[in-house]
C-alpha cells in the first residue's frame, strides 16, 4: 500500500492561498524546523477552484500540492465543500439553509449548505470527483478530508420534501407514522403525506428547544443526520472512483449533538476529530470525548485539529500554559490518536479567526514560545516514529452512548430541564477516569460480551433489541448498571406502559412508580445499608422492590425509607439500578463495590492522582502517565525502573511528574 501512513502525522490546516509565494517558502523552512510532516489543505477553497458554474481552476492548488510533495509531506486533502461560493448562493438560493425560525439565509458564513439541495449535491460531488481525478494518484495524498465539521440543520422546502420521502421509506404507511408519533394527541392526525411539515419554530416548536411532538423531532434529527451522511457518501464515492488507497474521513466534533456519529463511523475509513477544550474544561471530559471518538470504530483515530495556543470563539480565550499543549497532545495519543494536527499552521490576518492560535503567529517568526513548544513536541513525535501507531486500548468497562437517547432525553418536557445527556454520561465516566480504569464508549448494539461491566446511564429510550441484548449479557454473568430515567420510551418516543423501567424492569427487579424532580436548591440523601449517607439531587425515582435488594434508602421527604439504589441477581450476573443522581461520595462508594464485584482493575494498581492509560500491540504494552494536577506527583510503581520513551532516561524510584508532565514506558507482554 503506497498510501499507508507510517508515521505520526504532525501538522495541520494550512491555507497558503492567504499569503504571497515568498511566505510559502518561509513557511516550508520554518515548518521543517518544527518537524512538521503533514498539512491539511484546501479546506475552504471552493470559490477559488470553481469561479463560476462552468469553470474550474486548479492552478494554485497544483502549486501547493507540488510544493508539499517536494517537501515530502503527507497531505490531507480537503474537498472544500464546507463553504459554498457566493455565485452559487446568488444563482441558486436553495443551496442556503432555512433555519429553525423559518428564515431563509443569504450568502455568508460557512457550514450552511442545505443537505437536500440538488444543486449542492451535484456540485459538491462533482468537485470531490474532479479533485480526486487530478490528485488521486499523487502518493503524498494520504488522506481525504470531506467537507468540514458537518453540522447544523435545515428546514427548507427541499428538506421538507426529502423528509416525507425518508418517512415513507421508514414507515411505509401514514397509519404507521400517526401511530409512531402518537398524533391523536392534540388531534394532529395526518391524512396526506403533504400535510407533514418540518418540526421547527413555526410548527411544533415549544420553549427551550423542546417540541410538542418529540417523536417528529427525533425523526427529524435522524433524517438530518442521514441527509448529511448522504452528502458525505456522495463525495466519498466520487473520490473512490479515482483513489482507491487513501483513507477518507471528515472531522467530527466529539459529543456534538446533531449527528449520529456511530452511524457515520460505518461509512468512514478512519475517525478524525477536532478537540477544543476551553480553559475550564476538565481533563476527564476531554478524555471522555477521545474515548468516544475511539469508540466509534473501536480503533485509533486522528486528531484533525487543536489549537497550539489560543482559541478565538470561546468566551475567554486563555493561552495554553507552558507545557499544556504538549500534555493535551499526549493525552490525545494516550486515548488512541495516531496523529496530532493543529488548526492552524499560520495565523490569518483578517476575518473572525485572526486571533486563533497558530504555529506561526502574526510576528511571522519561529522566535515565539508557542513555536518552541510545537518544535519540541514535533521532535519527540518524530523520535517515537511508528512505535505507537495502530496500538489499541483494551477496556473491561463499557459505557453506552447513544445519539437517539441524547436527542430523546433532551426533547422531553419534564421531569427536569437539568437532565442533560452528556453531563449525565460524564458523571459516570468520571468515576472510572479518576481511578484510571479504562473505559470504552460503546453503541447500543455493541458486542457486550467483550466487557465485564456495562454502564448505561439515562437509557431513556430502549430501542428494538436493546433490552434483549442487555439481558443476555447479564444472564451470561455480566454486571449492568442502569439509572433513573431509563426504560421509559421505545424508539418512537412512546412510553412502555405497565410501569417503568419498562423492558428493563424484569432484570432490574424494581418498579418505578413515580419520578420526583429536585430543583437546584433542593436535595435529598441516601442512607446506605453500611451506614454511609450521601446527598442526591436532580431526580428521585420512587420505586418498589420486585426481587431486587435495596442497597440504600431515601432519608428525607415523603418517600423516606423507599429504596433509592438496588441490586438484583439475574441469571449469572447482576443489575444495579440507581434511582437518583448521587453526589460523588455515594457514587464512589457504590461503584467501588460494583467494580470489586465485576473484578475490573485500575491500571496503576495502587491508585494514583495521575492520568494513566495503556495502549497495546500484540507484543507490548505502552503505559502513559500524565499530570493534569497542580502539584508534582510520584509515578506509580509500574513505571519505576522503566525507560521513558520520551527522554530515554530510566525512571527511578523517586521519579516525579511535574504539572503537565508526561512519560511513556514500553513493557513487553
Ligand atoms: C473548527 C474548524 C476550523 C476552525 C476552527 C477554529 O474546528 O474546522 O476551520 O474554524 O474550528 O477553532
Ligand atoms: Zn434544506
XYZ file of C-alpha atoms and ligand atoms in Angstrom:
682
model
C 0.000 0.000 0.000
C 1.721 3.100 -1.267
C -0.521 5.377 0.736
C -0.208 3.728 4.118
C 0.529 6.301 6.800
C 3.622 5.113 8.627
C 4.473 8.000 10.913
C 2.580 10.154 13.370
C 1.123 12.892 11.183
C 2.210 16.202 12.654
C 0.960 19.388 11.058
C -2.473 20.793 10.461
C -4.655 23.204 8.497
C -2.596 25.230 6.110
C -4.075 27.971 3.957
C -1.215 29.430 1.924
C -3.715 30.897 -0.526
C -3.973 33.735 2.005
C -0.289 34.575 1.506
C 2.288 35.549 -1.103
C 4.673 32.991 -2.635
C 7.657 34.309 -0.650
C 5.841 33.459 2.535
C 5.205 29.914 1.309
C 8.960 29.387 1.064
C 9.448 30.847 4.504
C 6.719 28.529 5.835
C 8.455 25.468 4.456
C 11.673 26.432 6.184
C 10.012 27.149 9.496
C 7.840 24.016 9.464
C 10.877 21.858 8.732
C 12.382 23.255 11.914
C 9.299 22.155 13.826
C 9.411 18.598 12.411
C 6.083 19.174 10.720
C 5.425 16.418 8.221
C 1.818 16.945 7.208
C -0.587 19.641 6.045
C -4.351 19.715 5.679
C -5.066 21.853 2.672
C -7.912 23.138 0.560
C -10.487 23.212 3.337
C -12.239 26.381 2.158
C -11.235 26.952 -1.469
C -14.379 26.160 -3.432
C -14.781 29.730 -4.644
C -11.242 29.689 -5.978
C -11.437 26.234 -7.524
C -14.731 26.918 -9.253
C -15.024 30.607 -10.064
C -18.264 30.077 -11.971
C -20.712 27.350 -12.752
C -18.854 26.300 -15.889
C -15.223 26.870 -14.962
C -12.714 25.187 -12.687
C -9.238 26.458 -11.893
C -6.786 24.226 -10.063
C -3.625 26.176 -10.808
C -2.995 27.460 -7.298
C -3.814 24.151 -5.668
C -1.449 22.462 -8.142
C 1.338 24.678 -6.853
C 0.542 23.990 -3.218
C 0.351 20.237 -3.759
C 3.605 20.287 -5.712
C 5.402 22.270 -3.047
C 4.246 19.990 -0.223
C 5.014 16.874 -2.255
C 8.520 18.141 -2.897
C 8.910 18.590 0.849
C 7.716 15.019 1.376
C 4.607 15.983 3.344
C 1.797 13.551 3.993
C -1.067 15.601 2.613
C -4.598 15.624 3.956
C -6.581 16.938 1.026
C -9.931 18.504 1.821
C -12.725 18.805 -0.698
C -13.601 22.426 0.108
C -17.325 21.859 0.234
C -17.740 23.284 3.746
C -18.433 26.749 2.316
C -20.318 27.342 -0.941
C -19.169 30.029 -3.399
C -21.094 33.317 -3.462
C -22.081 32.925 -7.123
C -23.784 29.652 -6.283
C -25.844 31.166 -3.486
C -26.885 34.027 -5.758
C -27.792 31.849 -8.710
C -29.332 29.048 -6.641
C -30.674 30.400 -3.349
C -31.737 26.832 -2.482
C -28.145 25.963 -1.535
C -28.508 28.147 1.550
C -30.381 26.866 4.589
C -33.672 27.811 6.184
C -33.156 28.000 9.930
C -35.238 26.771 12.841
C -37.036 30.098 12.962
C -38.011 29.646 9.320
C -35.716 32.343 7.876
C -34.075 31.500 4.589
C -30.449 32.556 4.713
C -28.478 34.688 2.318
C -24.886 34.073 1.319
C -22.478 34.200 4.250
C -20.529 32.203 6.811
C -19.859 28.503 6.187
C -21.110 25.018 7.124
C -24.516 26.086 5.938
C -25.393 24.341 2.721
C -28.771 22.660 2.600
C -28.018 18.933 2.563
C -31.067 18.271 0.404
C -30.361 20.868 -2.235
C -29.936 19.003 -5.547
C -27.627 21.814 -6.702
C -25.368 21.423 -3.658
C -25.364 17.656 -4.023
C -24.458 17.845 -7.697
C -21.659 20.370 -7.411
C -20.115 19.093 -4.192
C -19.828 15.589 -5.597
C -18.525 16.987 -8.880
C -15.807 18.947 -7.098
C -14.753 15.965 -4.989
C -14.554 13.850 -8.139
C -12.502 16.427 -10.018
C -10.067 16.764 -7.121
C -9.626 13.023 -6.898
C -9.194 12.702 -10.641
C -6.489 15.352 -10.595
C -4.628 14.491 -7.406
C -5.675 10.951 -6.514
C -2.585 9.347 -7.991
C -0.211 11.551 -6.007
C 1.335 9.200 -3.418
C 1.724 12.062 -0.929
C -2.021 12.435 -0.631
C -2.606 10.026 2.215
C -5.993 11.153 3.434
C -9.120 12.831 2.101
C -10.975 15.243 4.324
C -14.535 15.678 3.136
C -16.320 18.963 3.787
C -15.621 20.300 7.290
C -17.321 19.738 10.631
C -20.694 18.687 9.252
C -23.390 20.092 11.481
C -26.487 22.221 11.899
C -29.902 21.682 10.406
C -32.011 22.966 7.572
C -35.789 23.407 7.469
C -36.299 24.456 3.855
C -38.799 23.176 1.340
C -36.341 20.771 -0.229
C -35.717 19.305 3.197
C -39.432 19.078 3.851
C -39.932 17.104 0.638
C -36.978 14.872 1.376
C -38.256 14.316 4.926
C -41.551 12.983 3.570
C -39.667 10.572 1.312
C -37.488 9.469 4.222
C -40.631 8.866 6.295
C -42.321 6.865 3.552
C -39.268 4.670 3.363
C -39.124 4.222 7.117
C -42.804 3.749 7.923
C -44.451 2.656 4.664
C -47.879 3.938 5.607
C -49.323 7.091 7.124
C -51.072 4.956 9.743
C -47.689 3.818 10.942
C -46.459 7.410 11.061
C -49.506 8.554 13.027
C -49.043 5.741 15.454
C -45.325 6.315 15.873
C -45.831 9.988 16.644
C -48.976 9.449 18.693
C -50.684 12.135 16.621
C -54.058 11.503 18.281
C -52.654 13.785 20.972
C -53.854 17.327 20.129
C -55.595 15.939 17.040
C -52.602 16.061 14.726
C -53.603 13.071 12.604
C -52.212 13.193 9.057
C -54.315 12.006 6.118
C -51.922 13.009 3.376
C -48.106 12.908 3.271
C -48.121 16.519 2.070
C -49.644 17.584 5.392
C -46.434 16.688 7.191
C -44.230 19.745 7.743
C -40.791 20.203 9.256
C -40.805 20.454 13.067
C -39.384 23.928 13.631
C -40.315 27.063 15.486
C -43.158 27.754 13.055
C -44.763 24.359 13.652
C -44.187 22.114 16.675
C -41.600 24.252 18.490
C -42.198 24.839 22.210
C -39.925 26.509 24.740
C -36.235 25.745 25.290
C -35.806 23.864 22.024
C -38.464 21.365 23.114
C -41.212 20.481 20.639
C -44.818 19.352 21.011
C -44.109 16.009 19.349
C -40.700 14.739 20.307
C -41.344 11.751 18.050
C -41.400 14.013 14.980
C -38.386 15.976 16.131
C -36.305 12.890 16.878
C -37.145 11.557 13.430
C -36.104 14.911 12.009
C -32.764 14.658 13.790
C -32.282 11.177 12.359
C -33.294 12.412 8.935
C -30.961 15.427 9.102
C -28.061 13.240 10.225
C -28.808 10.804 7.380
C -29.096 13.649 4.857
C -25.648 14.961 5.689
C -24.284 11.461 5.713
C -25.635 11.079 2.169
C -23.704 14.246 1.248
C -20.595 12.672 2.718
C -21.162 9.430 0.836
C -21.689 11.229 -2.470
C -18.295 12.883 -2.146
C -16.629 9.760 -0.805
C -17.877 7.653 -3.695
C -16.769 10.306 -6.172
C -13.276 10.211 -4.654
C -13.128 6.414 -4.594
C -13.571 6.254 -8.335
C -10.081 7.732 -8.691
C -8.252 6.999 -5.453
C -8.639 3.511 -4.040
C -5.955 3.761 -1.412
C -6.001 6.920 0.660
C -8.211 6.861 3.741
C -11.293 9.065 3.651
C -12.621 10.934 6.666
C -14.404 14.051 7.832
C -13.611 15.907 11.027
C -16.106 15.198 13.803
C -16.705 17.157 16.983
C -16.699 14.831 19.986
C -20.025 14.822 21.787
C -21.609 17.111 19.178
C -25.329 16.515 19.346
C -26.536 16.887 15.786
C -25.206 13.774 14.065
C -25.395 10.099 14.929
C -21.656 9.520 14.778
C -21.933 5.775 15.339
C -23.904 5.566 12.116
C -21.448 7.865 10.369
C -18.492 5.820 11.558
C -19.652 2.866 9.482
C -19.100 4.949 6.348
C -15.758 6.443 7.372
C -12.357 4.767 6.906
C -10.906 6.461 9.939
C -12.360 8.757 12.589
C -10.902 12.223 12.899
C -11.973 14.920 15.279
C -11.337 18.485 16.444
C -10.526 18.994 20.096
C -11.063 22.460 21.534
C -11.128 22.332 25.317
C -11.852 25.661 26.992
C -9.694 26.998 29.805
C -12.010 25.351 32.327
C -12.740 22.052 30.582
C -11.899 19.186 32.884
C -9.203 16.876 31.512
C -11.557 13.991 32.271
C -14.184 15.445 29.984
C -11.667 15.694 27.172
C -10.581 12.127 27.885
C -14.196 11.004 27.550
C -14.502 12.694 24.181
C -11.337 10.981 22.971
C -12.678 7.663 24.198
C -15.944 8.308 22.402
C -14.144 9.109 19.174
C -12.034 5.982 19.543
C -15.157 4.011 20.377
C -16.898 4.989 17.143
C -14.848 2.421 15.264
C -13.131 0.857 18.248
C -9.898 1.874 16.554
C -7.167 4.532 16.621
C -8.276 7.934 15.377
C -6.829 11.167 14.019
C -6.714 14.412 15.925
C -7.541 16.623 12.964
C -7.487 19.927 14.835
C -6.436 21.522 18.090
C -5.056 24.974 18.701
C -1.378 25.225 19.520
C -2.114 28.047 21.907
C -5.288 30.034 21.863
C -8.888 29.940 20.760
C -10.887 32.784 19.346
C -14.510 31.651 19.504
C -14.772 30.823 23.169
C -15.826 33.422 25.664
C -12.452 33.690 27.338
C -9.642 32.542 25.102
C -6.868 31.914 27.575
C -3.441 30.922 26.398
C -2.483 27.318 26.869
C 0.011 27.439 29.694
C 3.610 26.320 29.069
C 3.554 22.554 28.642
C -0.223 22.351 28.417
C -0.452 21.858 24.651
C 2.149 19.107 24.899
C 0.299 17.382 27.731
C -3.004 17.641 25.875
C -1.403 16.224 22.753
C -0.085 13.211 24.666
C -3.434 12.776 26.349
C -4.921 12.516 22.868
C -2.383 9.880 21.867
C -2.831 8.139 25.210
C -6.514 7.682 24.390
C -5.887 6.308 20.920
C -4.869 9.044 18.465
C -2.296 8.339 15.791
C -1.950 11.972 14.609
C -1.520 15.431 16.117
C -2.718 18.185 13.824
C -3.286 21.830 14.508
C -5.651 24.468 13.436
C -3.693 26.191 12.078
C -0.171 26.443 10.760
C -0.117 30.200 10.087
C -2.382 32.777 11.658
C -4.848 34.675 9.383
C -4.653 38.432 9.053
C -8.355 39.043 8.604
C -11.875 37.865 9.437
C -13.145 36.173 12.552
C -10.260 33.806 13.245
C -7.393 36.260 13.231
C -6.934 35.749 16.958
C -6.959 31.968 16.622
C -3.662 30.405 17.648
C -1.270 29.085 15.036
C 2.165 27.537 14.774
C 3.382 30.752 13.145
C 1.912 33.802 14.797
C 1.412 37.291 13.353
C 5.028 38.015 14.295
C 5.906 35.673 11.439
C 8.960 34.128 13.068
C 9.969 30.999 14.902
C 11.097 33.060 17.834
C 7.978 32.531 19.922
C 7.070 30.446 22.938
C 4.351 28.673 21.000
C 6.674 27.783 18.169
C 9.273 26.391 20.530
C 6.669 24.183 22.183
C 5.431 22.965 18.809
C 9.007 22.255 17.816
C 9.778 20.278 20.950
C 6.692 18.134 20.522
C 7.494 17.670 16.835
C 10.915 16.373 17.650
C 9.584 13.973 20.277
C 6.931 12.599 17.950
C 9.492 12.160 15.223
C 11.609 10.124 17.628
C 8.644 7.939 18.523
C 8.448 7.028 14.840
C 5.866 4.359 14.224
C 6.213 2.665 17.632
C 2.724 3.502 18.828
C 0.846 3.513 15.551
C -2.142 1.225 15.460
C -1.861 0.166 19.102
C -5.189 -0.487 20.793
C -6.820 0.177 24.123
C -8.414 -2.709 25.989
C -11.216 -1.899 28.394
C -13.258 -4.070 30.707
C -15.849 -1.346 31.212
C -18.234 -0.172 28.515
C -20.347 2.957 28.812
C -23.263 3.101 26.400
C -23.509 6.328 24.405
C -26.429 6.650 22.030
C -27.459 9.628 19.926
C -31.132 8.627 19.828
C -31.121 8.762 23.609
C -29.242 12.057 23.550
C -31.974 13.573 21.385
C -34.907 11.917 23.093
C -33.844 12.758 26.636
C -33.305 16.396 25.769
C -36.603 16.737 23.871
C -38.721 15.526 26.741
C -40.786 18.107 28.550
C -40.220 17.043 32.111
C -39.263 15.967 34.625
C -36.249 18.341 34.770
C -34.541 20.705 32.334
C -31.224 19.996 34.025
C -31.215 16.395 32.910
C -28.801 16.761 30.022
C -27.376 13.725 28.315
C -23.652 14.362 28.023
C -23.379 15.672 31.584
C -25.093 12.571 32.839
C -22.796 10.278 30.892
C -19.803 12.227 32.160
C -20.718 11.906 35.825
C -20.409 8.131 35.426
C -17.384 8.211 33.133
C -15.597 10.363 35.681
C -15.643 7.660 38.329
C -13.539 5.422 36.092
C -11.367 8.236 34.779
C -10.437 9.315 38.281
C -9.216 5.806 39.013
C -7.517 5.029 35.721
C -9.926 2.277 34.851
C -10.005 2.122 31.051
C -13.420 2.668 29.507
C -14.784 2.083 26.029
C -17.630 4.257 24.903
C -19.904 1.828 23.107
C -23.010 1.923 20.920
C -26.256 0.262 21.922
C -25.575 -2.598 19.533
C -22.001 -3.283 20.620
C -20.760 -6.767 21.370
C -21.453 -6.512 25.105
C -19.659 -9.768 25.807
C -16.321 -8.027 25.463
C -16.950 -6.248 28.783
C -17.235 -7.245 32.400
C -19.173 -4.168 33.387
C -21.587 -2.116 31.331
C -22.927 1.207 32.490
C -25.892 2.549 30.551
C -26.799 5.873 32.192
C -30.165 7.514 31.480
C -31.155 4.838 28.999
C -34.423 6.662 28.453
C -35.128 5.154 25.049
C -34.824 1.400 24.788
C -34.689 0.603 21.114
C -35.554 -2.687 19.491
C -33.218 -5.466 20.526
C -31.512 -3.446 23.216
C -33.208 -4.939 26.282
C -32.714 -8.471 24.964
C -29.014 -7.873 24.351
C -28.512 -6.416 27.812
C -30.464 -9.263 29.344
C -28.304 -11.786 27.533
C -25.186 -10.012 28.772
C -26.371 -10.168 32.366
C -27.560 -13.759 32.138
C -24.104 -14.768 30.988
C -22.563 -13.194 34.072
C -22.167 -9.550 33.106
C -22.726 -6.703 35.503
C -25.032 -3.956 34.332
C -25.643 -0.553 35.874
C -28.713 1.413 34.867
C -30.105 4.604 36.318
C -33.106 6.875 36.747
C -34.855 7.912 33.529
C -34.346 4.539 31.920
C -36.554 2.134 30.033
C -39.248 4.742 29.592
C -39.887 5.005 25.853
C -39.484 2.960 22.694
C -37.682 4.186 19.598
C -40.644 6.336 18.608
C -40.615 8.076 21.991
C -43.821 6.392 23.150
C -43.946 5.108 26.691
C -43.731 1.425 27.533
C -46.894 1.154 29.558
C -47.255 -1.098 32.571
C -44.637 0.563 34.757
C -41.094 1.932 34.466
C -38.392 0.918 33.648
C -40.413 -0.945 31.026
C -38.365 -3.630 29.317
C -35.587 -3.322 31.906
C -37.941 -3.916 34.814
C -37.609 -7.655 34.989
C -33.836 -7.742 35.046
C -33.604 -4.756 37.401
C -36.159 -6.290 39.749
C -37.728 -2.924 40.520
C -40.842 -0.997 39.603
C -40.567 2.783 39.451
C -43.921 4.248 40.310
C -43.140 7.982 40.206
C -40.247 10.325 39.390
C -39.702 13.406 41.532
C -37.700 16.358 40.142
C -35.495 18.332 42.522
C -34.760 21.987 41.785
C -31.114 23.096 42.113
C -31.711 24.371 45.649
C -33.301 21.089 46.732
C -31.687 17.825 47.679
C -32.315 14.552 49.420
C -29.941 11.947 50.713
C -29.461 8.226 50.565
C -28.691 6.144 53.634
C -26.765 3.069 52.530
C -27.061 -0.231 54.341
C -23.492 0.015 55.634
C -24.198 3.339 57.332
C -22.796 5.657 54.660
C -25.026 8.610 53.877
C -24.678 10.567 50.656
C -26.529 13.501 49.160
C -28.546 13.156 45.990
C -30.284 15.529 43.641
C -31.858 16.171 40.228
C -34.398 13.344 40.168
C -35.592 10.743 42.633
C -37.306 7.580 41.495
C -39.950 6.327 43.874
C -39.621 2.615 43.488
C -40.718 -0.761 44.783
C -38.632 -3.870 45.028
C -39.636 -6.747 42.774
C -36.906 -9.179 43.668
C -34.061 -6.678 43.928
C -32.292 -5.898 47.171
C -32.185 -2.336 48.443
C -28.661 -1.000 48.943
C -29.722 2.407 50.158
C -32.907 4.253 51.005
C -34.025 7.864 50.778
C -33.546 9.629 54.083
C -35.914 12.543 53.597
C -39.234 13.717 52.232
C -42.459 11.745 51.983
C -40.617 8.898 50.282
C -38.054 8.487 53.062
C -37.471 4.774 53.558
C -38.164 3.865 49.950
C -35.270 2.227 48.060
C -33.036 4.574 46.085
C -30.338 2.164 44.917
C -30.817 -1.532 44.292
C -29.028 -4.688 43.286
C -30.589 -7.668 41.580
C -29.112 -11.062 40.776
C -30.231 -12.089 37.352
C -29.014 -15.220 35.626
C -25.316 -15.413 36.351
C -24.995 -11.645 36.518
C -26.188 -8.645 38.381
C -28.171 -5.498 37.652
C -27.734 -2.316 39.671
C -30.419 0.323 39.489
C -29.513 3.826 40.658
C -32.726 5.743 41.246
C -31.284 9.179 41.879
C -28.310 11.309 40.967
C -25.882 10.518 43.775
C -23.308 13.008 44.837
C -19.716 11.923 44.405
C -19.417 10.263 47.797
C -22.368 7.979 47.126
C -21.282 7.192 43.618
C -17.752 6.407 44.828
C -18.980 4.039 47.464
C -21.384 2.260 45.194
C -19.048 1.923 42.246
C -16.222 0.722 44.459
C -18.449 -2.225 45.379
C -19.613 -2.738 41.817
C -16.070 -2.699 40.410
C -14.992 -5.178 43.027
C -17.813 -7.481 42.100
C -17.100 -7.097 38.403
C -13.368 -7.548 39.057
C -12.381 -4.568 36.955
C -8.985 -3.203 37.744
C -7.291 0.154 38.000
C -4.347 0.399 35.627
C -1.795 1.566 38.128
C -2.772 -0.830 40.863
C -2.192 1.243 43.947
C -4.278 4.254 42.875
C -2.790 7.451 41.544
C -3.558 11.105 41.047
C -2.024 10.908 37.612
C -3.922 10.069 34.477
C -2.743 6.689 33.288
C -3.690 4.838 30.131
C -2.403 1.855 28.258
C -2.147 1.188 24.533
C -1.242 -2.300 23.381
C 0.218 -4.074 20.423
C 0.483 -7.835 20.155
C 3.846 -7.821 21.869
C 3.898 -4.725 24.090
C 2.003 -2.514 26.458
C 2.634 1.232 26.358
C 1.719 2.952 29.583
C 1.190 6.710 29.569
C 1.283 8.844 32.703
C 0.077 12.431 32.568
C -0.123 15.046 35.274
C -3.021 17.468 34.922
C -2.956 18.275 38.618
C -1.433 21.347 40.183
C 1.276 19.584 42.123
C 4.190 17.351 41.415
C 3.260 13.657 41.702
C 5.198 10.478 42.188
C 4.928 7.885 39.462
C 3.280 4.584 40.385
C 5.446 1.501 40.883
C 4.585 0.212 37.444
C 6.762 2.913 35.887
C 9.792 2.576 38.114
C 12.923 1.144 36.581
C 11.424 1.511 33.102
C 12.839 3.682 30.352
C 10.817 6.780 29.494
C 10.335 6.680 25.729
C 10.304 10.483 25.555
C 13.561 11.226 27.361
C 15.346 7.903 27.103
C 16.166 8.000 30.800
C 15.325 5.301 33.297
C 12.644 6.283 35.810
C 13.992 5.930 39.302
C 12.085 5.239 42.469
C 11.871 8.959 43.207
C 10.831 9.963 39.715
C 8.050 12.539 39.728
C 5.901 14.175 37.111
C 5.544 17.921 37.265
C 2.356 19.724 36.310
C 1.711 18.888 32.632
C 4.445 16.271 32.794
C 4.193 13.178 30.610
C 6.020 9.895 30.368
C 5.539 6.767 28.318
C 7.018 3.386 29.081
C 7.015 0.246 26.993
C 6.619 -3.115 28.686
C 6.890 -6.421 26.935
C 3.858 -8.660 27.335
C -13.172 24.378 13.579
C -12.975 24.437 12.082
C -11.780 25.205 11.651
C -11.591 26.436 12.502
C -11.527 26.033 13.946
C -11.297 27.187 14.868
O -12.674 23.267 14.171
O -12.954 23.163 11.497
O -11.952 25.556 10.301
O -12.644 27.303 12.301
O -12.746 25.466 14.308
O -11.238 26.754 16.183
Zn -32.858 22.364 3.300
